[in-house]
Coordinates of C-alpha atoms and ligand atoms in Angstrom, one line a residue:
M204 CA 104.1 107.0 31.0
N205 CA 100.3 107.0 30.3
T206 CA 97.9 106.8 33.1
N207 CA 97.3 103.1 32.9
D208 CA 101.1 102.3 33.1
A209 CA 101.3 104.2 36.2
Q210 CA 98.5 102.3 37.5
D211 CA 100.0 99.0 36.9
Q212 CA 103.1 100.3 38.5
L213 CA 101.0 101.2 41.7
E214 CA 99.2 97.8 41.8
C215 CA 102.5 96.1 41.7
L216 CA 104.1 97.8 44.5
T217 CA 106.2 95.9 47.2
I218 CA 105.5 97.0 50.9
S219 CA 108.2 96.8 53.3
P220 CA 107.4 94.6 56.1
I221 CA 104.7 95.5 58.4
N222 CA 105.6 96.1 62.1
V223 CA 102.2 94.5 63.8
K224 CA 102.0 94.8 67.5
L225 CA 99.6 92.1 68.8
K226 CA 97.4 93.2 71.7
R227 CA 97.8 90.7 74.3
L228 CA 94.7 89.1 76.1
P229 CA 94.5 88.3 79.7
R230 CA 93.8 84.6 80.2
L231 CA 92.9 82.6 83.4
T232 CA 95.8 80.3 82.8
D233 CA 98.0 83.5 83.3
Y234 CA 97.4 82.9 86.9
L235 CA 95.8 79.5 87.2
P236 CA 98.5 77.6 84.9
N237 CA 97.4 74.0 85.6
L238 CA 93.8 74.5 84.4
Q239 CA 92.5 71.5 82.5
T240 CA 91.6 71.9 78.7
H241 CA 88.6 70.1 77.1
T242 CA 87.4 69.5 73.9
N243 CA 85.0 72.1 72.4
P244 CA 81.6 70.3 72.4
L245 CA 81.0 72.0 69.3
Q246 CA 82.9 69.2 67.8
H247 CA 80.1 66.6 68.7
N248 CA 77.1 69.1 67.9
A249 CA 74.9 67.8 64.9
F250 CA 74.3 71.2 63.7
Y251 CA 78.1 72.3 63.6
H252 CA 79.0 69.2 61.4
H253 CA 82.0 71.3 59.7
S254 CA 83.3 71.7 62.9
D255 CA 86.3 69.5 62.3
K256 CA 87.1 71.0 58.9
D257 CA 89.4 73.6 58.7
G258 CA 88.8 77.0 59.4
F259 CA 85.9 76.2 61.7
Y260 CA 87.9 77.0 64.7
I261 CA 89.6 80.1 65.1
S262 CA 93.2 80.2 66.4
H263 CA 95.0 82.2 69.0
S264 CA 96.8 83.5 66.3
D265 CA 94.1 84.7 64.0
V266 CA 94.0 88.4 64.2
I267 CA 92.6 91.5 63.0
L268 CA 94.4 94.8 61.8
S269 CA 92.8 97.9 63.5
Q270 CA 93.9 99.8 60.5
I271 CA 93.3 98.8 56.8
V272 CA 93.4 101.8 55.2
F273 CA 96.9 102.7 53.9
D274 CA 98.6 105.0 51.4
F275 CA 99.6 102.8 48.4
S276 CA 101.7 105.3 47.0
G277 CA 104.7 104.0 48.7
N278 CA 104.7 106.0 51.8
F279 CA 103.8 103.2 54.1
P280 CA 104.2 104.3 57.7
S281 CA 106.3 100.9 58.7
S282 CA 108.1 102.9 61.5
S283 CA 105.4 102.8 64.2
P284 CA 103.4 99.3 64.9
H285 CA 100.1 98.8 63.8
L286 CA 97.6 97.3 66.2
A287 CA 96.1 93.7 65.9
Y288 CA 93.4 92.1 67.8
H289 CA 92.6 88.3 68.5
H290 CA 90.0 87.2 66.4
A291 CA 86.7 86.3 67.9
G292 CA 85.0 83.0 67.4
P293 CA 84.9 79.2 68.8
R294 CA 88.0 77.9 69.7
K295 CA 88.9 74.1 69.4
E296 CA 90.0 73.8 73.0
I297 CA 88.2 75.5 76.0
L298 CA 89.1 75.7 79.4
F299 CA 85.6 75.0 81.1
D300 CA 83.8 71.9 81.8
P301 CA 80.1 73.0 80.7
Q302 CA 78.3 71.3 83.4
K303 CA 80.4 73.1 85.8
V304 CA 79.7 76.6 84.5
R305 CA 77.7 79.1 86.6
A306 CA 77.5 82.1 84.6
A307 CA 75.9 85.5 85.6
I308 CA 74.8 88.1 83.3
V309 CA 74.1 91.7 84.1
T310 CA 73.0 95.0 82.5
C311 CA 74.2 98.5 83.9
G312 CA 73.7 102.3 83.0
G313 CA 71.3 103.5 80.7
L314 CA 68.9 101.7 78.2
C315 CA 70.0 100.9 74.8
P316 CA 67.8 99.1 72.1
G317 CA 69.4 95.4 72.0
L318 CA 70.0 94.9 75.7
N319 CA 67.5 92.1 75.9
T320 CA 68.7 90.3 72.7
V321 CA 72.2 90.3 74.4
I322 CA 71.0 88.5 77.2
R323 CA 68.7 86.3 75.3
E324 CA 71.4 85.1 73.0
L325 CA 73.7 84.8 75.8
V326 CA 71.4 82.2 77.5
V327 CA 70.4 80.6 74.2
G328 CA 74.1 80.4 73.2
L329 CA 75.6 78.9 76.6
W330 CA 72.8 76.4 76.6
E331 CA 72.4 75.4 73.0
L332 CA 76.2 75.8 71.9
Y333 CA 78.0 74.6 74.9
G334 CA 75.3 72.7 77.2
V335 CA 75.6 75.4 80.1
R336 CA 72.5 74.8 82.5
E337 CA 73.1 77.0 85.1
I338 CA 72.6 80.4 84.1
F339 CA 71.6 83.7 86.4
G340 CA 70.6 87.0 85.7
I341 CA 71.6 89.7 88.0
K342 CA 68.8 92.2 88.9
A343 CA 69.2 96.1 88.3
G344 CA 73.0 96.3 87.7
Y345 CA 75.9 96.1 89.9
R346 CA 74.0 96.4 93.1
G347 CA 72.0 93.3 92.1
F348 CA 75.1 91.0 93.0
Y349 CA 75.1 91.9 96.5
S350 CA 71.5 92.9 97.2
G351 CA 68.8 90.4 96.4
D352 CA 68.3 86.9 94.4
P353 CA 69.4 86.3 91.1
I354 CA 67.0 84.9 88.3
R355 CA 67.4 81.6 86.7
L356 CA 67.3 81.8 82.9
D357 CA 66.7 79.5 80.4
P358 CA 66.0 79.5 76.7
K359 CA 62.5 79.1 77.3
L360 CA 62.3 82.0 79.6
V361 CA 64.3 84.3 77.4
H362 CA 62.4 83.2 74.2
N363 CA 60.6 86.4 73.3
W364 CA 63.0 88.9 74.9
H365 CA 64.4 90.0 71.7
K366 CA 61.3 91.5 70.8
R367 CA 61.1 93.7 74.0
G368 CA 62.8 97.1 74.6
G369 CA 64.8 97.8 77.7
T370 CA 66.3 95.2 79.9
V371 CA 63.9 92.5 81.6
L372 CA 66.8 91.9 84.1
E373 CA 66.8 96.2 85.1
T374 CA 69.6 98.5 85.4
S375 CA 70.7 100.9 87.4
R376 CA 73.3 103.9 88.0
G377 CA 75.5 103.8 91.0
G378 CA 75.7 100.7 93.4
F379 CA 79.1 99.8 92.6
D380 CA 80.8 98.1 95.7
L381 CA 84.0 96.1 94.4
H382 CA 84.4 94.2 97.4
K383 CA 81.0 93.3 98.0
I384 CA 80.1 92.3 94.0
V385 CA 83.4 89.9 94.0
D386 CA 82.6 88.6 97.0
A387 CA 79.2 87.6 96.1
I388 CA 80.7 86.3 92.6
Q389 CA 82.5 84.1 94.9
S390 CA 80.0 82.9 97.4
R391 CA 77.5 82.4 94.5
G392 CA 79.9 80.4 92.9
Y393 CA 79.8 82.2 89.4
N394 CA 82.7 81.3 87.3
Q395 CA 81.6 83.3 83.9
V396 CA 80.6 87.0 84.3
Y397 CA 78.9 88.8 81.3
I398 CA 78.5 92.6 82.0
I399 CA 76.7 94.5 79.6
G400 CA 77.2 98.3 79.9
G401 CA 79.1 101.6 78.9
D402 CA 82.0 103.2 79.7
G403 CA 81.3 103.5 83.5
T404 CA 80.3 99.9 83.6
L405 CA 83.5 98.8 81.5
R406 CA 85.6 100.8 84.2
G407 CA 83.8 99.0 87.1
A408 CA 84.5 95.5 85.3
V409 CA 88.0 96.4 84.8
Q410 CA 88.2 96.6 88.5
I411 CA 86.1 93.4 89.2
F412 CA 88.6 91.7 86.9
N413 CA 91.6 93.1 88.8
E414 CA 90.3 91.9 92.1
I415 CA 89.5 88.5 90.6
Q416 CA 93.0 88.0 89.6
R417 CA 94.3 89.5 93.0
R418 CA 92.4 86.7 94.7
K419 CA 93.5 84.1 92.1
L420 CA 89.6 83.2 91.5
N421 CA 88.7 80.7 88.4
V422 CA 86.4 83.3 87.2
A423 CA 86.1 84.7 83.6
V424 CA 84.8 88.3 82.9
S425 CA 84.0 89.7 79.7
G426 CA 82.0 93.0 79.0
I427 CA 79.9 93.4 76.1
P428 CA 80.1 97.2 75.3
K429 CA 76.7 99.3 75.2
T430 CA 75.7 102.7 74.7
V431 CA 73.2 104.4 72.7
D432 CA 75.5 107.2 72.1
N433 CA 78.0 105.1 69.7
D434 CA 81.0 106.8 71.7
V435 CA 82.6 103.7 72.6
G436 CA 86.3 103.6 71.0
I437 CA 88.0 101.1 69.1
I438 CA 84.9 99.3 68.0
D439 CA 83.1 99.9 64.5
R440 CA 80.0 101.2 66.5
S441 CA 78.0 99.9 69.6
F442 CA 74.7 98.2 69.2
G443 CA 71.3 100.0 69.4
F444 CA 72.9 103.2 67.7
Q445 CA 71.4 102.6 64.5
T446 CA 67.8 101.6 65.7
A447 CA 68.0 105.1 67.7
V448 CA 68.7 106.9 64.9
E449 CA 66.3 105.6 63.1
M450 CA 63.7 106.6 65.8
A451 CA 65.0 110.0 65.6
Q452 CA 63.7 110.4 62.0
E453 CA 60.4 110.4 63.3
A454 CA 61.0 113.3 65.5
I455 CA 62.9 115.1 62.9
S456 CA 60.0 114.7 60.3
A457 CA 57.3 115.9 63.0
A458 CA 59.5 119.0 63.2
H459 CA 59.8 119.8 59.6
V460 CA 56.3 119.4 58.9
E461 CA 55.5 121.6 62.0
A462 CA 57.9 124.2 60.9
E463 CA 57.0 123.9 57.1
S464 CA 53.4 124.9 57.9
A465 CA 53.6 128.1 60.0
P466 CA 55.1 131.4 58.9
N467 CA 58.5 131.6 60.1
G468 CA 58.2 128.0 61.8
I469 CA 61.1 126.8 63.6
G470 CA 61.2 123.0 64.5
L471 CA 63.8 122.2 67.4
V472 CA 64.6 118.8 68.2
K473 CA 66.8 117.4 71.0
L474 CA 68.4 114.1 70.8
M475 CA 70.3 112.1 73.4
G476 CA 74.4 112.3 73.3
R477 CA 76.2 113.3 76.5
N478 CA 79.3 114.0 75.2
T479 CA 78.9 113.2 71.7
G480 CA 76.8 114.2 68.8
H481 CA 76.7 110.9 66.8
I482 CA 73.2 110.3 66.9
T483 CA 72.5 113.8 66.0
L484 CA 75.0 113.6 63.0
D485 CA 73.6 110.5 61.6
A486 CA 70.3 111.4 62.1
T487 CA 70.7 114.8 60.4
L488 CA 72.4 113.3 57.6
S489 CA 69.7 110.5 56.9
S490 CA 66.8 112.8 57.4
C491 CA 67.9 115.7 54.7
D492 CA 65.2 117.9 56.5
V493 CA 67.5 119.6 58.9
D494 CA 69.0 122.9 58.4
C495 CA 71.5 123.2 61.6
C496 CA 72.9 120.2 63.6
L497 CA 74.6 120.9 66.8
I498 CA 76.7 118.6 68.5
P499 CA 79.1 118.9 71.6
E500 CA 82.2 118.5 69.5
N501 CA 81.5 121.9 67.7
D502 CA 80.9 124.7 70.1
F503 CA 78.1 127.1 68.8
Y504 CA 77.1 130.7 69.5
L505 CA 74.0 132.6 69.0
E506 CA 74.4 136.2 68.6
G507 CA 76.5 138.2 65.8
K508 CA 78.2 137.6 62.7
G509 CA 78.4 133.7 62.0
G510 CA 76.3 133.0 65.1
L511 CA 73.0 131.0 64.8
F512 CA 70.3 133.5 64.8
E513 CA 72.2 135.4 61.5
F514 CA 72.1 132.0 59.9
L515 CA 68.3 131.5 61.0
D516 CA 67.4 134.9 59.8
L517 CA 68.7 134.1 56.3
R518 CA 67.0 130.5 56.2
L519 CA 63.5 132.0 57.2
K520 CA 63.9 134.6 54.4
E521 CA 64.8 131.9 52.0
N522 CA 62.8 129.1 52.9
G523 CA 60.3 130.3 55.5
H524 CA 61.0 127.7 58.0
A525 CA 64.1 125.9 59.6
V526 CA 64.9 122.5 61.6
I527 CA 67.5 122.4 64.2
V528 CA 68.6 119.0 65.9
V529 CA 70.9 119.7 69.0
A530 CA 72.4 116.6 71.1
E531 CA 71.7 117.2 74.4
G532 CA 75.2 117.8 75.8
A533 CA 75.5 120.5 73.2
G534 CA 76.0 124.1 74.1
Q535 CA 76.1 123.4 78.0
D536 CA 78.6 126.0 78.5
M537 CA 76.1 128.7 77.5
I538 CA 73.2 127.8 79.9
P539 CA 73.4 129.7 83.1
R540 CA 73.3 127.8 86.0
N541 CA 73.1 128.1 89.7
E542 CA 76.0 126.6 92.4
S543 CA 74.0 123.7 93.2
Q544 CA 73.4 122.7 89.3
K545 CA 76.9 123.3 88.7
Q546 CA 77.7 120.4 91.0
E547 CA 74.6 118.0 90.3
K548 CA 75.8 114.5 89.5
D549 CA 73.7 111.3 88.6
D550 CA 74.1 108.1 90.8
S551 CA 77.2 107.1 88.7
G552 CA 78.9 109.9 89.0
N553 CA 78.2 111.6 85.4
L554 CA 77.5 115.5 85.5
S555 CA 73.7 116.2 85.0
F556 CA 73.1 118.5 82.1
L557 CA 70.6 121.0 82.0
D558 CA 68.0 121.2 79.0
V559 CA 69.8 122.8 76.1
G560 CA 66.3 122.4 74.1
V561 CA 64.2 124.2 76.7
W562 CA 67.0 126.9 76.7
L563 CA 67.4 127.1 72.9
N564 CA 63.4 127.0 72.9
S565 CA 63.4 130.2 75.1
E566 CA 66.3 131.8 73.6
L567 CA 64.8 131.7 70.1
K568 CA 61.7 133.2 71.1
K569 CA 63.5 136.2 72.8
W570 CA 65.7 136.7 69.7
W571 CA 62.6 137.1 67.4
E572 CA 60.6 139.1 70.0
R573 CA 63.6 141.7 70.1
D574 CA 64.5 141.7 66.4
H575 CA 61.4 141.2 64.6
K576 CA 58.6 142.3 67.2
G577 CA 55.2 142.0 65.5
E578 CA 56.1 139.2 62.8
L579 CA 54.6 136.0 63.1
F580 CA 57.0 133.3 64.6
T581 CA 56.9 129.8 66.0
V582 CA 58.9 127.3 67.6
K583 CA 57.9 123.7 68.0
Y584 CA 60.2 121.9 70.4
I585 CA 60.0 118.2 70.4
D586 CA 61.7 116.1 72.9
P587 CA 61.9 112.3 72.1
T588 CA 64.7 111.6 74.3
Y589 CA 64.1 108.2 76.1
M590 CA 61.7 107.3 72.9
I591 CA 64.6 106.4 70.5
R592 CA 66.6 104.2 72.9
A593 CA 63.3 102.4 74.9
V594 CA 62.4 100.6 71.6
T595 CA 63.2 97.2 70.6
A596 CA 66.0 96.7 68.2
N597 CA 65.9 96.6 64.7
A598 CA 66.9 93.5 62.5
T599 CA 70.3 94.7 62.1
D600 CA 70.9 95.5 65.7
N601 CA 69.6 92.4 66.7
L602 CA 71.7 90.5 64.7
Y603 CA 74.6 92.6 65.8
C604 CA 73.8 91.7 69.2
T605 CA 73.6 87.7 68.5
L606 CA 76.9 87.9 67.1
L607 CA 78.6 89.8 70.2
A608 CA 77.1 87.8 72.5
H609 CA 78.1 84.4 71.0
S610 CA 81.8 85.9 70.6
A611 CA 81.7 86.7 74.4
I612 CA 80.7 83.1 75.2
H613 CA 83.2 81.5 72.7
G614 CA 85.9 83.8 74.4
I615 CA 85.0 83.2 78.0
M616 CA 85.0 79.1 77.3
A617 CA 88.3 79.5 75.6
G618 CA 89.5 81.0 78.8
Y619 CA 90.1 84.6 77.9
T620 CA 89.1 87.1 80.7
G621 CA 89.2 90.8 81.1
F622 CA 88.2 91.4 77.5
V623 CA 85.6 92.9 75.4
T624 CA 84.0 91.9 72.3
G625 CA 83.1 94.0 69.4
P626 CA 83.4 94.4 65.6
I627 CA 86.7 96.2 64.2
N628 CA 86.5 96.7 60.4
G629 CA 83.5 94.5 60.3
N630 CA 85.0 91.6 62.1
Y631 CA 84.6 90.4 65.6
A632 CA 87.5 90.8 68.0
Y633 CA 88.6 90.3 71.3
I634 CA 89.9 93.6 72.9
P635 CA 91.4 94.1 76.6
M636 CA 89.1 95.4 78.5
D637 CA 91.1 98.3 80.2
E638 CA 91.7 99.9 76.7
V639 CA 88.0 100.0 75.8
A640 CA 87.1 101.4 79.0
Q641 CA 89.3 104.4 78.5
A642 CA 88.8 104.5 74.8
K643 CA 86.6 107.5 73.5
S644 CA 84.9 108.3 70.1
P645 CA 83.9 111.6 69.6
V646 CA 82.6 113.1 66.3
N647 CA 85.5 114.0 64.4
T648 CA 84.8 117.4 63.2
N649 CA 87.9 117.6 60.9
D650 CA 86.6 114.8 58.8
H651 CA 84.6 114.4 55.5
K652 CA 81.3 113.3 57.4
W653 CA 81.1 116.4 59.6
A654 CA 82.3 118.3 56.2
W655 CA 79.1 116.9 54.8
V656 CA 77.0 117.7 57.3
R657 CA 78.0 121.3 56.4
S658 CA 77.8 121.2 53.1
V659 CA 74.0 119.7 53.1
T660 CA 73.0 122.5 55.8
A661 CA 75.1 125.2 54.8
Q662 CA 75.2 126.2 58.5
P663 CA 78.1 128.1 59.9
D664 CA 81.1 126.7 61.0
F665 CA 80.7 128.5 64.4
R666 CA 84.4 129.7 64.6
R667 CA 84.5 133.3 65.2
T668 CA 87.0 135.0 63.1
Ligands
LIG25 N1 85.1 104.4 87.3 C1 84.0 103.6 87.8 N2 84.4 102.7 88.5 C2 83.7 101.8 88.9 N3 82.4 101.8 88.6 C3 82.0 102.6 87.9 C4 82.6 103.6 87.4 N4 82.1 104.7 86.8 C5 80.6 104.1 86.9 N5 80.7 103.0 87.6 C6 79.3 102.1 87.7 O1 78.9 101.4 86.4 C7 77.6 101.4 86.4 C8 77.2 102.2 85.0 O2 77.9 103.4 85.0 P1 77.3 104.9 84.3 O3 78.3 105.5 83.9 O4 75.8 104.8 84.7 O5 76.6 103.9 82.8 P2 77.3 103.6 81.5 O6 78.1 102.3 81.9 O7 76.3 103.3 80.6 O8 78.4 104.6 80.9 C9 77.0 102.3 87.6 O9 76.8 101.2 88.3 C10 78.4 102.8 88.1 O10 78.5 102.6 89.6
LIG26 O1 68.3 109.6 82.4 P1 69.4 108.4 82.3 O2 68.6 107.2 82.6 O3 70.2 108.5 83.4 O4 70.4 108.7 81.2 C1 70.5 109.6 80.2 C2 72.2 109.3 79.4 O5 72.0 108.1 79.0 C3 72.1 108.1 77.8 O6 71.2 107.7 76.9 C4 73.4 107.0 77.5 O7 74.3 106.8 78.3 P2 75.2 105.8 78.9 O8 75.3 104.8 77.9 O9 76.2 106.2 79.7 O10 74.2 105.0 79.9 C5 72.7 109.4 77.4 O11 72.6 109.4 76.0 C6 72.0 110.3 78.4 O12 72.6 111.4 78.9
LIG27 MG1 78.5 106.2 80.1

């Protein structure tokens, strides 16, 4: 058999039936079975004149497979079920009368490029697509539900918000008081709650959703996953991440210029990434200026064979300079901490980190002084931390935020609740909120991407032999 015959045979392979498990989404009708259905107002919207054509509305049976890469040689893993999620988008029938909707929008946790775009598009989408007129912004995170008054939002007010970094609604950590929050939702008469936040926020949102179910309230809750760190599981990536990687380029370029322009110059950049090195990794790969990329998922060490200092010694001899990019969560175990530093947490209960950049800067200087006394040496430490997240989202992230917001609105209008919206393999899906709240997405140091970093930088693998 020649190669072409073999190829044809493979292309004609019949795969035995796939075992697919659909992730069930909660709906308001699970506990309020008598809710009335309404025709989607898009049906009468002049701008959506295709809306009665087949294919415009998404049906409850349209799904997205989570795994799309298979072994086509016949070793098809049919025994374990493949996961499928409901496809996001407008449904022909909805469970809310738009005139009776009172929507609340809140942003929680750290900043991320695109937050204002999501808020803007929730407001404009609710208003223009569904004719909702009562939309409220909750100020300063979860605590805003029960302390202070909401802001009334309309398309005119939010018109330019996508051009601003941060969140006009403000955000905060801590302040999660379940009963006060649900009491406030009830007393203010909100029946749609849009919660934009990261893993902590989503864990809170799951509790809110459970309490709403327990009280049998006609209130739908949707989460929109946010974190600049890009460590939310299941979805392809989180909004704002690409903008942050782009911003990090400026810091890396500056570090490179400084390092190149000094004898034995080291440029050291610290980037965000509490538990994950995605920003550091992508910034390294896209800059091509980085000699060593240090992330929390790959422990490193300084001294001895295979350590950072040995590598830098070589690199400085070869090139005369080196650039190190380190994620804020890397190397935390090596930084000396006193007892109170060991316990320190932020208002949300996240462990506070010590500054790995400051520590590394000082260790590098001590090393040089000890091993190369008298030779010229410079470390230029750049810490652009908040600069990479406190910026306006780029065009790609802005578009992404718009699609997220509209998907969330369509889902809630259809009566889904306790769900999160996000792209899976490029298609927007509805995912049970508790699943996303638990799912993490660390850098996989066994995959091609990390191997690529190693091949580009030739840095050590830091595995002691
Ligand atoms: N396990 C949890 N249960 C309930 N609320 C939580 C939980 N973890 C965090 N929160 C709340 O969610 C909000 C944001 O959490 P935080 O961890 O700061 O940011 P992020 O959502 O970006 O991870 C805070 O108001 C915090 O009190
Ligand atoms: O100083 P802050 O605002 O509390 O937050 C710093 C943290 O926020 C982040 O930017 C994002 O974290 P969250 O998504 O959990 O908010 C981390 O990278 C960083 O560790
Ligand atoms: Mg978090």
